[in-house]
Amino acid sequence: MELKERERKILSILMRMQTYVTGEELSNEIGVSLKTIQRDIANINQYFKNLENKQLITSSRGNGYVFNNKYRTLIDSIISFTEKKDIPVEPTDRIKWIITEYCFASVKNEAITLNQLADALFISTSTLKKDMQGVKAILGDYGLDLVKDGNKGLKLAGSENQIRSLLIEYLFKKIPFESNQSFPFHENKGNLSILLEKSLLEYGIHMTDIGMDNFIFHIQVALSRIQTGNFIKKGDQYPVHTDSKEYVCAKEISRRLEDMFQLSIPEEEVLNIFLHLSAQKTIVQDEELHQTIASFRNTEECEVIDEVLEVIDKIYGFHFHKDDVLRVGLLIHLRSALLRIKLGYPIRNEFLEDIQTNYPFAMQLAFFLANKIKEHMDIQIDLHETGYLALHFCGAMERMGKKEGKLRACLVCASGGGTAILLKSKLENAYRNRLLVQGVYSIRQISEIDFDQIDIIISTVRLQGDFPVPVLVVTPIVHEIDMQKINDFIYKKNNCLIVQDMMSKQLFYMNKDFHTKEEIIQFMSQQLVDLGYINQACQQSILEREKLASTEIGNMVAVPHNIGDGVVYRPSVSFMLLDHPVHWHHGDVKLVMMIAMDVNNNQFYKDVFLELYNKVNFQYKVDEIVNRKQFDYIYNLFI
């Protein structure tokens, strides 16, 4: 007699909970009747009574069932519970987990059977086989496969470079690094970091903090593979300068690693370290900007970046081509990125999700650059590298924003504490591009305010006396009406319109049958002409804008808009909901938002774009908009 899959799952739940669980709760979790739960628990107890004469599960009327924790060691010796970690339930999570397990097995030179996976996941063999199709598809993207290792099970197979790329991706990107305690050399990470930092310092090689983290990850993976007899094969894809400081440093790092870990590191692995050092970004001081730009002149990277910055200037009016800090940052990063891609060395971007969420406009510019690189150089820039490129545009916009200026505010509350901090957080989150909080003060500290440095006081208490700047009073807990009051002041002060002012029911379209993006843009822009929002020259500029670069922003959304030519009589945002997605350029689109406005107001465009993007930055938000098919629903999103 053996435990069934369902019985194993019940036992796993009770072991994890370590407290009473009712039969109804188990019934809902497992998806079977209460009687079936009762029968399964009786079977579990009988199984272990026959095996070890122990009763594992105790029942109590009114409380439910509880696992007898003193038998946990006994269970661990009989059934694998994947180190008591939570068991993934969704297919996508199981696929990620399976790949990660094969990665761990690879660094230990081990194999895993399908039965071991099925038992650990508490799923049937048929369910596992479906998951394995997804596993093999992902491995195929890396040029890898799973092959039989005698009767030991399956193991990863492919080139050493490809296997290491997968290990970097799945052991350091896909799962939190804190969970990698069983990874070889993890316990030596501190000493390894000291060794590498000391070596780089001695040879005058500078790395960013992120570059250093990635370098350490690569060394950890290399050491684990070397330890099991798996080495990089020699290639001639990049010239080796044996007299360069990068090569000499790589030799010294290898010697020190051999001493520390009692390993023999072959020349091919020394070259691997050399290539990593060569592919790292360097830090350029301000006085070196012009010299660095000159060193890149007439290179392919320089030509692509200059072309992109010129197009961005034409589309948005951002004079990025005059920003030497941006140009040098992109040039150096791109040269390193292209070498990493050529050599198959992936980079880890732990800030990717934050960048995508908080800097969508910069991501759009980075995607534009990545697409141009693909077009000119036939090299695909992945999402992690694109996120780093976006950071360079973030910095450029910050520098530009400082020149344009923001509304400066100070916050006052009775204590100068919690309520003002809450208000400060809300304001910075809602108006990060238009408002700068100069300080937080209590009532007693008002005399310390430098009124020459602020444009407004926002206070949670009524203030006595006259002040040289306006005072806006809000409630201590900052209700929605307070945010609206602040919102109105900011946009009135800056002579800006808010998105709601740009919306109209006559610019809301659905149930239209279009098959191409050209048909959609032509229809929506013609409506703007016919209704007196823009002239024909402006309509033509919307069409020309789409030819310069796709206006897709992800999540099946496109945002066509006008550029320099033509007249906008009334700023507007039009919406079209498509029943059947239309292929745009990179993918399908089912929500189109067309912006028409004065392109000379760069900051206004960024504010409008960011406000629109924040309403469609997740697929479920887009689906809700399209499925509701209501203008009022979209309008209320911006209240």
mmCIF file of C-alpha atoms in Angstrom, residues 151-398:
data_model
loop_
_atom_site.group_PDB
_atom_site.id
_atom_site.type_symbol
_atom_site.label_atom_id
_atom_site.label_comp_id
_atom_site.label_asym_id
_atom_site.label_seq_id
_atom_site.Cartn_x
_atom_site.Cartn_y
_atom_site.Cartn_z
ATOM 1 C CA ASN A 151 18.786 4.974 -15.064
ATOM 2 C CA LYS A 152 19.519 7.991 -12.842
ATOM 3 C CA GLY A 153 16.969 10.220 -14.567
ATOM 4 C CA LEU A 154 17.216 13.295 -16.785
ATOM 5 C CA LYS A 155 19.893 15.986 -16.819
ATOM 6 C CA LEU A 156 20.616 19.200 -18.721
ATOM 7 C CA ALA A 157 22.469 18.852 -22.014
ATOM 8 C CA GLY A 158 23.961 21.524 -24.259
ATOM 9 C CA SER A 159 27.026 23.708 -24.626
ATOM 10 C CA GLU A 160 28.712 24.861 -21.440
ATOM 11 C CA ASN A 161 28.050 28.519 -22.264
ATOM 12 C CA GLN A 162 24.342 27.818 -22.717
ATOM 13 C CA ILE A 163 24.109 25.825 -19.486
ATOM 14 C CA ARG A 164 25.808 28.634 -17.554
ATOM 15 C CA SER A 165 23.436 31.185 -19.084
ATOM 16 C CA LEU A 166 20.501 29.139 -17.804
ATOM 17 C CA LEU A 167 22.049 28.791 -14.339
ATOM 18 C CA ILE A 168 22.549 32.552 -14.095
ATOM 19 C CA GLU A 169 18.978 33.170 -15.253
ATOM 20 C CA TYR A 170 17.192 30.681 -13.031
ATOM 21 C CA LEU A 171 19.365 30.557 -9.930
ATOM 22 C CA PHE A 172 19.846 34.314 -9.627
ATOM 23 C CA LYS A 173 16.975 35.987 -11.517
ATOM 24 C CA LYS A 174 13.888 33.799 -11.437
ATOM 25 C CA ILE A 175 13.969 33.042 -7.714
ATOM 26 C CA PRO A 176 15.053 35.214 -4.752
ATOM 27 C CA PHE A 177 18.762 34.943 -4.101
ATOM 28 C CA GLU A 178 18.097 34.356 -0.388
ATOM 29 C CA SER A 179 16.613 30.964 -1.259
ATOM 30 C CA ASN A 180 19.817 29.739 -2.902
ATOM 31 C CA GLN A 181 21.386 28.421 0.311
ATOM 32 C CA SER A 182 22.158 25.050 -1.277
ATOM 33 C CA PHE A 183 24.051 26.607 -4.185
ATOM 34 C CA PRO A 184 27.753 25.648 -4.175
ATOM 35 C CA PHE A 185 30.078 28.417 -2.957
ATOM 36 C CA HIS A 186 27.130 30.446 -1.601
ATOM 37 C CA GLU A 187 28.541 30.214 1.922
ATOM 38 C CA ASN A 188 31.840 31.641 0.584
ATOM 39 C CA LYS A 189 30.235 34.617 -1.157
ATOM 40 C CA GLY A 190 31.631 37.096 1.380
ATOM 41 C CA ASN A 191 35.225 35.899 0.980
ATOM 42 C CA LEU A 192 34.774 35.613 -2.779
ATOM 43 C CA SER A 193 33.540 39.205 -2.947
ATOM 44 C CA ILE A 194 36.559 40.440 -0.971
ATOM 45 C CA LEU A 195 38.951 38.508 -3.232
ATOM 46 C CA LEU A 196 37.431 39.915 -6.431
ATOM 47 C CA GLU A 197 37.135 43.508 -5.189
ATOM 48 C CA LYS A 198 40.750 43.481 -3.983
ATOM 49 C CA SER A 199 41.976 42.126 -7.329
ATOM 50 C CA LEU A 200 40.054 44.699 -9.365
ATOM 51 C CA LEU A 201 41.295 47.523 -7.142
ATOM 52 C CA GLU A 202 44.917 46.430 -7.525
ATOM 53 C CA TYR A 203 44.663 46.492 -11.330
ATOM 54 C CA GLY A 204 42.643 49.706 -11.556
ATOM 55 C CA ILE A 205 39.540 48.067 -13.021
ATOM 56 C CA HIS A 206 36.338 49.851 -12.008
ATOM 57 C CA MET A 207 32.878 48.273 -11.973
ATOM 58 C CA THR A 208 29.444 49.525 -11.025
ATOM 59 C CA ASP A 209 27.849 47.855 -7.984
ATOM 60 C CA ILE A 210 25.442 46.004 -10.267
ATOM 61 C CA GLY A 211 28.302 44.926 -12.523
ATOM 62 C CA MET A 212 30.153 43.597 -9.488
ATOM 63 C CA ASP A 213 27.126 41.590 -8.338
ATOM 64 C CA ASN A 214 26.773 40.034 -11.777
ATOM 65 C CA PHE A 215 30.499 39.273 -11.909
ATOM 66 C CA ILE A 216 30.301 37.451 -8.561
ATOM 67 C CA PHE A 217 27.315 35.425 -9.801
ATOM 68 C CA HIS A 218 29.228 34.380 -12.918
ATOM 69 C CA ILE A 219 32.273 33.355 -10.871
ATOM 70 C CA GLN A 220 30.097 31.286 -8.508
ATOM 71 C CA VAL A 221 28.545 29.453 -11.454
ATOM 72 C CA ALA A 222 31.951 28.935 -13.091
ATOM 73 C CA LEU A 223 33.447 27.492 -9.894
ATOM 74 C CA SER A 224 30.530 25.100 -9.422
ATOM 75 C CA ARG A 225 30.890 23.822 -12.984
ATOM 76 C CA ILE A 226 34.685 23.543 -12.786
ATOM 77 C CA GLN A 227 34.311 21.554 -9.574
ATOM 78 C CA THR A 228 32.252 18.930 -11.456
ATOM 79 C CA GLY A 229 34.632 18.823 -14.438
ATOM 80 C CA ASN A 230 32.642 21.031 -16.838
ATOM 81 C CA PHE A 231 34.740 23.655 -18.619
ATOM 82 C CA ILE A 232 34.252 26.393 -21.186
ATOM 83 C CA LYS A 233 35.648 25.352 -24.568
ATOM 84 C CA LYS A 234 38.152 27.633 -26.236
ATOM 85 C CA GLY A 235 36.725 29.917 -28.886
ATOM 86 C CA ASP A 236 38.041 32.665 -31.119
ATOM 87 C CA GLN A 237 34.984 34.895 -30.978
ATOM 88 C CA TYR A 238 36.879 37.741 -29.275
ATOM 89 C CA PRO A 239 40.536 38.838 -29.494
ATOM 90 C CA VAL A 240 42.609 38.182 -26.371
ATOM 91 C CA HIS A 241 45.065 40.905 -25.366
ATOM 92 C CA THR A 242 47.430 39.039 -23.042
ATOM 93 C CA ASP A 243 49.258 42.256 -22.122
ATOM 94 C CA SER A 244 46.066 44.093 -21.128
ATOM 95 C CA LYS A 245 45.289 44.789 -17.476
ATOM 96 C CA GLU A 246 42.030 42.820 -17.864
ATOM 97 C CA TYR A 247 43.922 39.660 -18.853
ATOM 98 C CA VAL A 248 46.631 40.061 -16.198
ATOM 99 C CA CYS A 249 43.921 40.664 -13.605
ATOM 100 C CA ALA A 250 42.034 37.557 -14.800
ATOM 101 C CA LYS A 251 45.207 35.474 -14.344
ATOM 102 C CA GLU A 252 45.669 36.789 -10.810
ATOM 103 C CA ILE A 253 42.010 36.193 -9.917
ATOM 104 C CA SER A 254 42.307 32.620 -11.197
ATOM 105 C CA ARG A 255 45.451 32.007 -9.126
ATOM 106 C CA ARG A 256 43.780 33.321 -5.981
ATOM 107 C CA LEU A 257 40.633 31.266 -6.620
ATOM 108 C CA GLU A 258 42.782 28.146 -7.000
ATOM 109 C CA ASP A 259 44.410 28.839 -3.637
ATOM 110 C CA MET A 260 41.125 29.601 -1.888
ATOM 111 C CA PHE A 261 39.095 26.649 -3.196
ATOM 112 C CA GLN A 262 41.837 24.125 -4.029
ATOM 113 C CA LEU A 263 40.769 23.942 -7.678
ATOM 114 C CA SER A 264 42.708 23.800 -10.926
ATOM 115 C CA ILE A 265 41.477 26.508 -13.306
ATOM 116 C CA PRO A 266 42.382 25.896 -16.988
ATOM 117 C CA GLU A 267 43.375 28.639 -19.422
ATOM 118 C CA GLU A 268 39.935 28.590 -21.080
ATOM 119 C CA GLU A 269 38.377 29.638 -17.780
ATOM 120 C CA VAL A 270 40.990 32.377 -17.363
ATOM 121 C CA LEU A 271 39.912 33.687 -20.765
ATOM 122 C CA ASN A 272 36.304 33.480 -19.611
ATOM 123 C CA ILE A 273 37.101 35.771 -16.662
ATOM 124 C CA PHE A 274 39.045 38.085 -18.995
ATOM 125 C CA LEU A 275 36.011 38.372 -21.281
ATOM 126 C CA HIS A 276 33.767 39.196 -18.332
ATOM 127 C CA LEU A 277 36.112 41.966 -17.270
ATOM 128 C CA SER A 278 36.229 43.272 -20.839
ATOM 129 C CA ALA A 279 32.420 43.258 -21.039
ATOM 130 C CA GLN A 280 31.888 45.338 -17.900
ATOM 131 C CA LYS A 281 30.891 48.979 -18.015
ATOM 132 C CA THR A 282 33.403 51.556 -16.844
ATOM 133 C CA ILE A 283 32.723 54.754 -14.924
ATOM 134 C CA VAL A 284 33.523 57.996 -16.762
ATOM 135 C CA GLN A 285 34.201 61.259 -14.926
ATOM 136 C CA ASP A 286 32.699 64.546 -16.190
ATOM 137 C CA GLU A 287 36.032 65.846 -17.461
ATOM 138 C CA GLU A 288 36.402 62.727 -19.631
ATOM 139 C CA LEU A 289 33.057 63.053 -21.483
ATOM 140 C CA HIS A 290 34.293 64.733 -24.670
ATOM 141 C CA GLN A 291 37.319 62.460 -24.910
ATOM 142 C CA THR A 292 35.098 59.389 -24.532
ATOM 143 C CA ILE A 293 32.657 60.588 -27.207
ATOM 144 C CA ALA A 294 35.590 61.178 -29.563
ATOM 145 C CA SER A 295 36.818 57.608 -29.006
ATOM 146 C CA PHE A 296 33.442 56.263 -30.205
ATOM 147 C CA ARG A 297 33.236 58.490 -33.295
ATOM 148 C CA ASN A 298 32.377 56.628 -36.532
ATOM 149 C CA THR A 299 31.511 53.435 -34.646
ATOM 150 C CA GLU A 300 28.286 51.568 -35.348
ATOM 151 C CA GLU A 301 27.108 52.084 -31.763
ATOM 152 C CA CYS A 302 27.591 55.851 -32.066
ATOM 153 C CA GLU A 303 25.693 56.026 -35.365
ATOM 154 C CA VAL A 304 22.704 54.105 -33.967
ATOM 155 C CA ILE A 305 22.523 56.161 -30.761
ATOM 156 C CA ASP A 306 22.828 59.480 -32.606
ATOM 157 C CA GLU A 307 20.056 58.436 -34.999
ATOM 158 C CA VAL A 308 17.786 57.458 -32.102
ATOM 159 C CA LEU A 309 18.407 60.704 -30.198
ATOM 160 C CA GLU A 310 17.633 62.746 -33.316
ATOM 161 C CA VAL A 311 14.347 60.875 -33.825
ATOM 162 C CA ILE A 312 13.414 61.368 -30.149
ATOM 163 C CA ASP A 313 14.087 65.085 -30.588
ATOM 164 C CA LYS A 314 11.812 65.177 -33.630
ATOM 165 C CA ILE A 315 9.028 63.162 -31.980
ATOM 166 C CA TYR A 316 9.022 64.612 -28.463
ATOM 167 C CA GLY A 317 11.135 67.742 -28.668
ATOM 168 C CA PHE A 318 13.635 66.397 -26.115
ATOM 169 C CA HIS A 319 17.118 67.686 -26.970
ATOM 170 C CA PHE A 320 18.876 64.576 -25.711
ATOM 171 C CA HIS A 321 21.518 64.800 -28.434
ATOM 172 C CA LYS A 322 22.952 67.774 -26.506
ATOM 173 C CA ASP A 323 23.271 65.729 -23.298
ATOM 174 C CA ASP A 324 26.842 64.383 -23.298
ATOM 175 C CA VAL A 325 26.266 62.467 -20.054
ATOM 176 C CA LEU A 326 23.445 60.531 -21.725
ATOM 177 C CA ARG A 327 25.409 59.893 -24.927
ATOM 178 C CA VAL A 328 28.471 58.592 -23.077
ATOM 179 C CA GLY A 329 26.362 56.481 -20.725
ATOM 180 C CA LEU A 330 24.527 54.850 -23.625
ATOM 181 C CA LEU A 331 27.714 54.346 -25.654
ATOM 182 C CA ILE A 332 29.611 52.639 -22.848
ATOM 183 C CA HIS A 333 26.645 50.551 -21.744
ATOM 184 C CA LEU A 334 25.819 49.515 -25.297
ATOM 185 C CA ARG A 335 29.391 48.455 -26.088
ATOM 186 C CA SER A 336 29.459 46.288 -22.947
ATOM 187 C CA ALA A 337 25.962 44.931 -23.600
ATOM 188 C CA LEU A 338 26.757 43.945 -27.186
ATOM 189 C CA LEU A 339 29.868 42.085 -26.043
ATOM 190 C CA ARG A 340 27.926 40.298 -23.297
ATOM 191 C CA ILE A 341 25.264 39.247 -25.786
ATOM 192 C CA LYS A 342 27.838 38.090 -28.331
ATOM 193 C CA LEU A 343 29.596 35.977 -25.698
ATOM 194 C CA GLY A 344 26.351 34.651 -24.225
ATOM 195 C CA TYR A 345 26.818 36.239 -20.790
ATOM 196 C CA PRO A 346 23.398 37.296 -19.460
ATOM 197 C CA ILE A 347 23.133 40.204 -17.042
ATOM 198 C CA ARG A 348 20.778 40.330 -14.053
ATOM 199 C CA ASN A 349 18.597 43.430 -13.525
ATOM 200 C CA GLU A 350 17.100 43.250 -10.056
ATOM 201 C CA PHE A 351 15.413 46.648 -10.561
ATOM 202 C CA LEU A 352 13.554 45.693 -13.747
ATOM 203 C CA GLU A 353 10.064 45.561 -12.234
ATOM 204 C CA ASP A 354 10.538 48.911 -10.472
ATOM 205 C CA ILE A 355 11.862 50.514 -13.659
ATOM 206 C CA GLN A 356 8.905 49.238 -15.699
ATOM 207 C CA THR A 357 6.406 50.412 -13.070
ATOM 208 C CA ASN A 358 7.869 53.809 -12.188
ATOM 209 C CA TYR A 359 9.536 54.890 -15.443
ATOM 210 C CA PRO A 360 7.285 53.718 -18.308
ATOM 211 C CA PHE A 361 8.199 56.621 -20.576
ATOM 212 C CA ALA A 362 11.919 55.912 -20.189
ATOM 213 C CA MET A 363 11.200 52.242 -20.953
ATOM 214 C CA GLN A 364 9.416 53.295 -24.156
ATOM 215 C CA LEU A 365 12.514 55.242 -25.230
ATOM 216 C CA ALA A 366 14.755 52.287 -24.329
ATOM 217 C CA PHE A 367 12.567 49.908 -26.360
ATOM 218 C CA PHE A 368 12.870 52.309 -29.287
ATOM 219 C CA LEU A 369 16.677 52.167 -29.000
ATOM 220 C CA ALA A 370 16.632 48.361 -28.650
ATOM 221 C CA ASN A 371 14.497 48.036 -31.787
ATOM 222 C CA LYS A 372 16.896 50.265 -33.740
ATOM 223 C CA ILE A 373 19.826 48.105 -32.621
ATOM 224 C CA LYS A 374 17.962 45.035 -33.853
ATOM 225 C CA GLU A 375 17.210 46.784 -37.149
ATOM 226 C CA HIS A 376 20.764 48.038 -37.795
ATOM 227 C CA MET A 377 22.946 45.403 -36.133
ATOM 228 C CA ASP A 378 20.698 42.323 -36.048
ATOM 229 C CA ILE A 379 21.286 41.924 -32.307
ATOM 230 C CA GLN A 380 18.404 41.315 -29.901
ATOM 231 C CA ILE A 381 18.599 43.316 -26.667
ATOM 232 C CA ASP A 382 16.763 41.444 -23.901
ATOM 233 C CA LEU A 383 14.412 42.975 -21.335
ATOM 234 C CA HIS A 384 17.022 43.144 -18.561
ATOM 235 C CA GLU A 385 19.484 45.096 -20.729
ATOM 236 C CA THR A 386 16.645 47.313 -21.990
ATOM 237 C CA GLY A 387 15.791 48.171 -18.389
ATOM 238 C CA TYR A 388 19.346 49.374 -17.807
ATOM 239 C CA LEU A 389 19.220 51.472 -20.985
ATOM 240 C CA ALA A 390 16.016 53.037 -19.621
ATOM 241 C CA LEU A 391 17.905 54.225 -16.530
ATOM 242 C CA HIS A 392 20.125 56.373 -18.745
ATOM 243 C CA PHE A 393 17.016 58.056 -20.174
ATOM 244 C CA CYS A 394 15.659 58.470 -16.619
ATOM 245 C CA GLY A 395 18.781 60.391 -15.688
ATOM 246 C CA ALA A 396 18.507 62.560 -18.803
ATOM 247 C CA MET A 397 14.893 63.437 -18.014
ATOM 248 C CA GLU A 398 15.840 64.275 -14.416
#
